[in-house]
Short mmCIF file of C-alpha atoms in Angstrom, two decimals:
data_model
loop_
_atom_site.label_atom_id
_atom_site.label_comp_id
_atom_site.label_asym_id
_atom_site.label_seq_id
_atom_site.Cartn_x
_atom_site.Cartn_y
_atom_site.Cartn_z
CA MET K 1 107.63 97.30 113.80
CA GLU K 2 108.46 100.36 115.30
CA PRO K 3 106.84 102.50 117.69
CA ASN K 4 104.53 105.81 116.42
CA ARG K 5 104.22 108.95 117.94
CA GLU K 6 101.88 107.76 121.00
CA GLY K 7 104.22 104.99 121.51
CA ALA K 8 102.02 102.39 119.97
CA THR K 9 103.96 99.46 117.88
CA VAL K 10 103.16 100.00 114.57
CA SER K 11 103.49 97.10 112.09
CA THR K 12 105.37 97.25 108.66
CA ILE K 13 103.95 96.34 105.19
CA LEU K 14 106.78 96.17 103.03
CA ILE K 15 105.80 96.76 98.77
CA GLY K 16 108.11 95.00 96.59
CA VAL K 17 108.29 97.52 93.67
CA ASP K 18 109.71 97.71 89.95
CA ALA K 19 109.53 99.96 87.19
CA SER K 20 106.37 97.90 85.79
CA GLU K 21 102.91 98.97 86.46
CA ARG K 22 102.50 95.66 88.47
CA SER K 23 104.10 97.60 91.54
CA GLU K 24 101.08 100.57 91.04
CA ASP K 25 98.83 97.31 91.83
CA ALA K 26 100.91 96.11 94.39
CA VAL K 27 100.81 99.83 96.37
CA ALA K 28 97.29 100.43 95.63
CA PHE K 29 96.54 97.07 97.54
CA ALA K 30 99.26 98.07 100.32
CA ARG K 31 97.50 101.22 100.58
CA GLN K 32 93.86 100.05 101.19
CA LEU K 33 95.52 98.07 104.36
CA ALA K 34 97.45 100.67 105.78
CA GLU K 35 94.51 103.07 105.66
CA ALA K 36 92.83 100.87 107.97
CA SER K 37 95.71 99.68 110.08
CA GLY K 38 98.10 102.55 110.62
CA ALA K 39 100.99 100.49 109.00
CA HIS K 40 104.00 101.87 108.04
CA LEU K 41 104.94 101.14 104.54
CA VAL K 42 108.03 100.75 103.27
CA ILE K 43 108.67 100.95 99.49
CA ALA K 44 111.84 98.54 98.29
CA ASN K 45 113.34 98.27 94.55
CA ALA K 46 116.41 95.94 94.16
CA TYR K 47 118.46 96.84 91.13
CA PRO K 48 120.76 94.43 89.37
CA TYR K 49 124.21 95.05 90.59
CA SER K 50 126.46 93.59 93.26
CA ASP K 51 128.48 95.05 95.81
CA PHE K 52 131.08 92.00 95.72
CA PRO K 53 134.06 92.87 94.18
CA SER K 54 134.42 91.59 90.57
CA ARG K 55 135.54 92.42 86.96
CA THR K 56 131.65 93.56 86.29
CA SER K 57 131.98 96.26 89.23
CA HIS K 58 131.72 99.28 87.78
CA ALA K 59 130.98 102.76 90.14
CA SER K 60 129.58 104.57 86.99
CA TYR K 61 127.30 101.95 86.16
CA ARG K 62 126.19 101.47 89.44
CA GLU K 63 125.16 104.96 90.12
CA VAL K 64 123.30 104.97 86.99
CA LEU K 65 121.45 102.19 88.59
CA ARG K 66 120.92 103.58 91.72
CA ASP K 67 119.25 106.79 90.64
CA GLU K 68 116.84 104.62 88.37
CA ALA K 69 116.14 102.60 91.46
CA LEU K 70 115.78 105.85 93.40
CA GLU K 71 113.19 107.36 90.53
CA ILE K 72 110.91 104.18 90.73
CA VAL K 73 110.51 104.13 94.72
CA HIS K 74 109.98 108.03 94.97
CA ASP K 75 107.58 107.81 92.13
CA LEU K 76 105.95 105.21 94.08
CA ARG K 77 105.88 106.82 97.33
CA GLN K 78 104.04 109.97 95.67
CA ARG K 79 101.22 107.86 95.75
CA VAL K 80 101.07 107.02 99.17
CA GLU K 81 102.15 110.87 100.28
CA ASP K 82 99.67 111.19 102.83
CA LEU K 83 100.43 107.95 104.49
CA PRO K 84 103.40 107.40 106.71
CA ALA K 85 106.19 105.51 104.41
CA THR K 86 109.63 105.47 103.74
CA VAL K 87 111.49 104.30 100.48
CA LYS K 88 114.41 101.39 100.44
CA ILE K 89 117.05 100.49 97.44
CA VAL K 90 119.12 97.60 97.84
CA PRO K 91 121.90 96.62 95.09
CA ASN K 92 121.20 92.89 94.44
CA PRO K 93 120.78 90.60 90.85
CA SER K 94 117.97 88.69 92.86
CA PRO K 95 115.06 90.80 93.23
CA ALA K 96 113.74 87.52 95.67
CA HIS K 97 116.76 87.60 97.76
CA ALA K 98 116.56 91.37 98.16
CA LEU K 99 113.16 91.52 99.34
CA HIS K 100 113.28 87.94 101.62
CA ALA K 101 116.40 89.92 103.54
CA THR K 102 114.57 93.22 103.53
CA ALA K 103 111.56 91.90 105.12
CA GLU K 104 113.54 90.47 108.09
CA ALA K 105 115.65 93.35 108.48
CA GLU K 106 112.29 95.59 108.52
CA ASP K 107 110.29 92.98 110.88
CA ALA K 108 107.85 93.23 107.80
CA CYS K 109 104.48 91.46 108.92
CA LEU K 110 103.40 91.32 105.08
CA LEU K 111 105.12 91.34 101.81
CA VAL K 112 103.12 92.89 98.68
CA VAL K 113 103.82 92.26 95.27
CA GLY K 114 102.23 92.85 91.81
CA SER K 115 101.30 90.04 89.84
CA THR K 116 103.21 89.39 86.44
CA HIS K 117 102.65 91.76 83.22
CA THR K 118 102.10 88.65 80.86
CA GLY K 119 98.43 87.72 82.95
CA ARG K 120 95.40 88.06 82.29
CA VAL K 121 93.46 91.39 83.52
CA GLY K 122 92.31 90.57 87.05
CA ARG K 123 93.78 87.59 87.46
CA VAL K 124 96.49 86.71 90.19
CA LEU K 125 99.94 85.24 87.99
CA PRO K 126 103.15 85.69 90.58
CA GLY K 127 105.46 85.80 87.99
CA SER K 128 109.22 84.75 88.17
CA THR K 129 110.07 86.93 91.19
CA GLY K 130 106.73 86.37 92.88
CA GLU K 131 107.35 82.94 92.41
CA ARG K 132 110.54 82.74 94.09
CA LEU K 133 109.38 84.93 96.95
CA LEU K 134 106.68 82.48 97.72
CA HIS K 135 109.52 79.92 98.32
CA GLY K 136 111.01 80.69 101.64
CA ALA K 137 109.74 84.30 102.34
CA PRO K 138 109.87 85.09 106.25
CA CYS K 139 106.32 86.81 106.44
CA SER K 140 102.73 86.53 104.88
CA VAL K 141 103.06 87.43 100.99
CA ALA K 142 100.24 89.07 99.25
CA VAL K 143 100.11 88.99 95.23
CA VAL K 144 97.76 91.56 93.93
CA PRO K 145 95.87 90.83 90.56
CA ARG K 146 96.95 92.76 87.26
CA ASP K 147 95.07 96.17 86.62
CA TYR K 148 94.13 96.27 90.45
CA ARG K 149 95.09 99.85 90.90
CA LYS K 150 92.36 100.64 88.18
CA ASP K 151 89.37 99.86 90.63
CA PRO K 152 90.75 98.64 93.88
CA ALA K 153 87.60 96.87 95.55
CA PRO K 154 86.71 97.78 99.12
CA LEU K 155 87.57 94.61 100.84
CA ARG K 156 84.29 93.76 102.70
CA ARG K 157 84.45 89.79 102.42
CA ILE K 158 87.52 87.89 103.51
CA GLY K 159 87.77 84.89 102.13
CA VAL K 160 90.08 81.65 103.89
CA ALA K 161 90.44 77.93 102.93
CA TYR K 162 90.15 75.71 105.50
CA ASP K 163 90.92 71.83 105.74
CA GLY K 164 91.43 71.64 109.62
CA THR K 165 95.16 71.38 109.33
CA PRO K 166 97.90 73.65 111.46
CA GLU K 167 98.35 75.73 108.12
CA ALA K 168 94.97 76.19 107.64
CA ARG K 169 94.00 77.43 111.09
CA ALA K 170 97.25 79.66 110.74
CA ALA K 171 95.47 81.42 107.58
CA ALA K 172 92.02 81.47 109.73
CA SER K 173 93.70 83.31 112.33
CA ALA K 174 95.23 85.98 109.56
CA ALA K 175 92.03 86.03 108.19
CA ALA K 176 90.17 86.59 111.46
CA GLU K 177 92.65 89.55 111.95
CA LEU K 178 91.98 91.19 108.65
CA ALA K 179 88.25 90.97 109.10
CA ARG K 180 88.24 92.43 112.52
CA GLY K 181 90.69 95.15 111.26
CA LEU K 182 88.77 95.92 108.39
CA SER K 183 85.14 95.57 109.47
CA ALA K 184 84.94 92.58 107.03
CA GLU K 185 82.58 89.40 106.92
CA LEU K 186 84.64 86.49 107.15
CA VAL K 187 83.98 83.17 104.67
CA VAL K 188 85.56 80.16 105.94
CA ILE K 189 85.50 77.84 102.77
CA GLY K 190 85.97 74.27 102.48
CA VAL K 191 86.24 71.78 99.90
CA ALA K 192 85.00 68.28 99.80
CA ASP K 193 87.36 66.93 97.36
CA ALA K 194 85.44 64.86 95.15
CA THR K 195 88.31 62.25 94.65
CA GLU K 196 88.14 61.12 98.15
CA TYR K 197 84.90 59.32 97.40
CA GLY K 198 85.15 59.22 93.72
CA ALA K 199 87.92 56.99 93.54
CA PRO K 200 88.00 53.89 91.99
CA ALA K 201 89.36 51.85 94.85
CA LEU K 202 86.48 53.04 97.00
CA MET K 203 83.69 52.54 94.21
CA GLY K 204 83.18 48.48 95.53
CA GLY K 205 82.90 49.65 99.07
CA PRO K 206 80.21 51.55 100.90
CA ASN K 207 77.76 53.24 98.82
CA PRO K 208 79.04 56.14 97.21
CA GLY K 209 76.32 58.10 97.94
CA ASN K 210 76.84 57.81 101.72
CA LEU K 211 80.31 58.42 101.28
CA ALA K 212 79.77 61.60 99.78
CA ALA K 213 77.10 62.61 102.21
CA ASP K 214 79.54 61.41 105.27
CA VAL K 215 82.55 63.86 103.96
CA ASP K 216 80.26 66.79 103.17
CA ARG K 217 78.96 66.47 106.66
CA HIS K 218 82.21 66.16 108.02
CA VAL K 219 83.76 68.97 105.99
CA GLN K 220 80.73 71.20 107.44
CA GLU K 221 81.31 70.40 111.01
CA ARG K 222 84.73 71.29 110.57
CA LEU K 223 83.89 74.63 109.02
CA ASP K 224 81.41 74.99 112.10
CA ALA K 225 83.55 74.53 114.69
CA LEU K 226 86.19 76.56 113.60
CA VAL K 227 83.27 79.77 113.23
CA ALA K 228 82.33 78.72 116.77
CA GLU K 229 85.92 79.61 118.41
CA LEU K 230 85.96 82.75 116.40
CA PRO K 231 86.19 86.29 118.69
CA ALA K 232 82.71 87.39 119.04
CA ASP K 233 83.62 90.49 117.30
CA VAL K 234 84.51 88.66 114.07
CA THR K 235 81.05 88.41 111.58
CA ALA K 236 81.38 85.18 109.89
CA SER K 237 79.56 82.48 107.57
CA THR K 238 80.66 79.28 105.86
CA GLN K 239 81.15 78.16 102.70
CA ARG K 240 80.69 74.23 101.37
CA LEU K 241 82.29 73.62 97.77
CA THR K 242 82.34 69.95 96.50
CA GLY K 243 85.01 69.31 93.58
CA GLU K 244 88.22 70.01 92.77
CA PRO K 245 89.75 72.35 95.59
CA ALA K 246 92.09 74.82 93.33
CA GLU K 247 89.52 75.21 90.57
CA LEU K 248 86.80 75.41 92.92
CA LEU K 249 88.75 77.93 95.29
CA ALA K 250 89.98 79.91 92.19
CA ASP K 251 86.73 80.17 90.84
CA HIS K 252 85.06 81.22 94.42
CA SER K 253 87.61 84.01 94.16
CA ARG K 254 85.25 86.00 92.43
CA ASP K 255 82.74 86.25 95.39
CA VAL K 256 85.54 87.61 98.03
CA ASP K 257 87.60 90.65 98.30
CA LEU K 258 90.48 89.19 99.78
CA LEU K 259 91.84 85.09 99.66
CA VAL K 260 94.02 84.10 102.57
CA LEU K 261 95.90 80.96 102.31
CA GLY K 262 97.90 78.66 104.51
CA SER K 263 101.40 77.41 103.23
CA ARG K 264 102.03 73.62 102.45
CA ALA K 265 102.81 71.19 105.29
CA TYR K 266 106.28 70.58 104.87
CA GLY K 267 109.49 72.72 104.75
CA PRO K 268 111.08 75.35 106.82
CA LEU K 269 109.37 77.05 109.83
CA ARG K 270 108.67 80.27 109.93
CA SER K 271 108.51 80.68 105.70
CA VAL K 272 105.59 80.79 102.80
CA LEU K 273 105.63 77.83 101.19
CA VAL K 274 103.37 77.47 98.34
CA GLY K 275 101.87 73.59 98.10
CA GLY K 276 100.02 72.32 95.08
CA VAL K 277 96.40 73.57 95.85
CA SER K 278 97.94 77.28 96.92
CA GLY K 279 99.98 77.41 94.13
CA ARG K 280 97.37 76.72 91.66
CA VAL K 281 94.96 78.88 93.73
CA MET K 282 97.11 81.92 93.34
CA ARG K 283 97.80 81.79 89.71
CA ALA K 284 94.12 81.60 88.85
CA ALA K 285 92.71 84.08 91.71
CA HIS K 286 90.37 87.03 90.55
CA CYS K 287 91.27 88.96 93.86
CA PRO K 288 94.60 89.50 95.59
CA VAL K 289 95.69 86.44 97.69
CA ILE K 290 97.80 86.15 101.06
CA VAL K 291 99.87 83.19 101.96
CA VAL K 292 100.97 82.74 105.29
CA PRO K 293 104.16 81.15 106.34
CA ARG K 294 104.01 78.04 108.32
CA GLY K 295 104.96 77.78 111.76
CA ILE K 296 103.32 80.85 112.97
CA GLU K 297 100.90 80.16 114.81
CA THR K 298 99.07 83.95 114.58
CA PRO K 299 100.55 85.79 111.81
CA LEU K 300 99.38 88.82 111.22
CA GLU K 301 98.40 89.55 114.71
CA GLY K 302 99.38 93.25 115.70
CA LEU K 303 98.53 94.70 112.12
CA PHE K 304 95.62 96.65 113.48
CA ASP K 305 96.86 97.22 117.05
CA ALA K 306 98.24 100.88 116.08
CA SER K 307 94.61 101.77 114.79
CA THR K 308 92.68 100.15 117.92
CA THR K 309 95.03 102.11 120.01
CA ALA K 310 94.05 105.35 118.29
CA ALA K 311 90.61 104.58 117.98
CA THR K 312 90.50 104.02 121.78
CA GLY K 313 92.92 106.54 123.32
#
């Protein structure tokens, strides 16, 4: 974070880019958030060169790669020329490692990347760099669907998957922050997993119909309790689904403009770690997806502080 001219703290959104069109998708999404929040954009590219002395070290080759990287970031900088933004290039054979390090150095609150070019139009498919970014990133990570740049949807409905775990509560906190800052509706989504009452071991016990009703009721109560805790300035509703969680969440992503997920419940703290459900949802989602790191109770807190200060100052 860094202060702006008025002295307010400005959050940083880091955009990882390359020479593909998916980088334009990432920039289009990051632009929406920056326009609403006043966040500072950092457009970063890692070019495949190591400064570690070796037989492959070659100053002329490094210069060519450096010039190509500069051309990439400056071209994308022009797409947000009316917004506060800087460019950064990093010599590193691993784009994921370079972006992790840059996110830490810039104290970024969000890292945005585009979907792989091999995915279907309008679907999220992180790709090799995106997959590695999602494992161990120090801040929340957004993956943007292919061709999002052509028709970026206004962010009016923010969905968040919620199951009552600490990781899901962190995701709900981030989603509420986004909903408040974007004046959007928050949709808290809970899934009654059919396997919880459809497994053979349970079929000989209580009546499956009664068990299903109990699970549905428990899920709805959990959703209602969360909504009751939200700040009064966040407009929220609940959506209870019944079935296989990953499939249902991916399908329901058609009905929201942004979906927020929590990391898996184990692994290093303050890192994004994609678990079974969140990983499958990200590979099939129809809208941008943000995965928040575990071990941080209020991710994205402060993202809209600068815009709020400007509005009330």
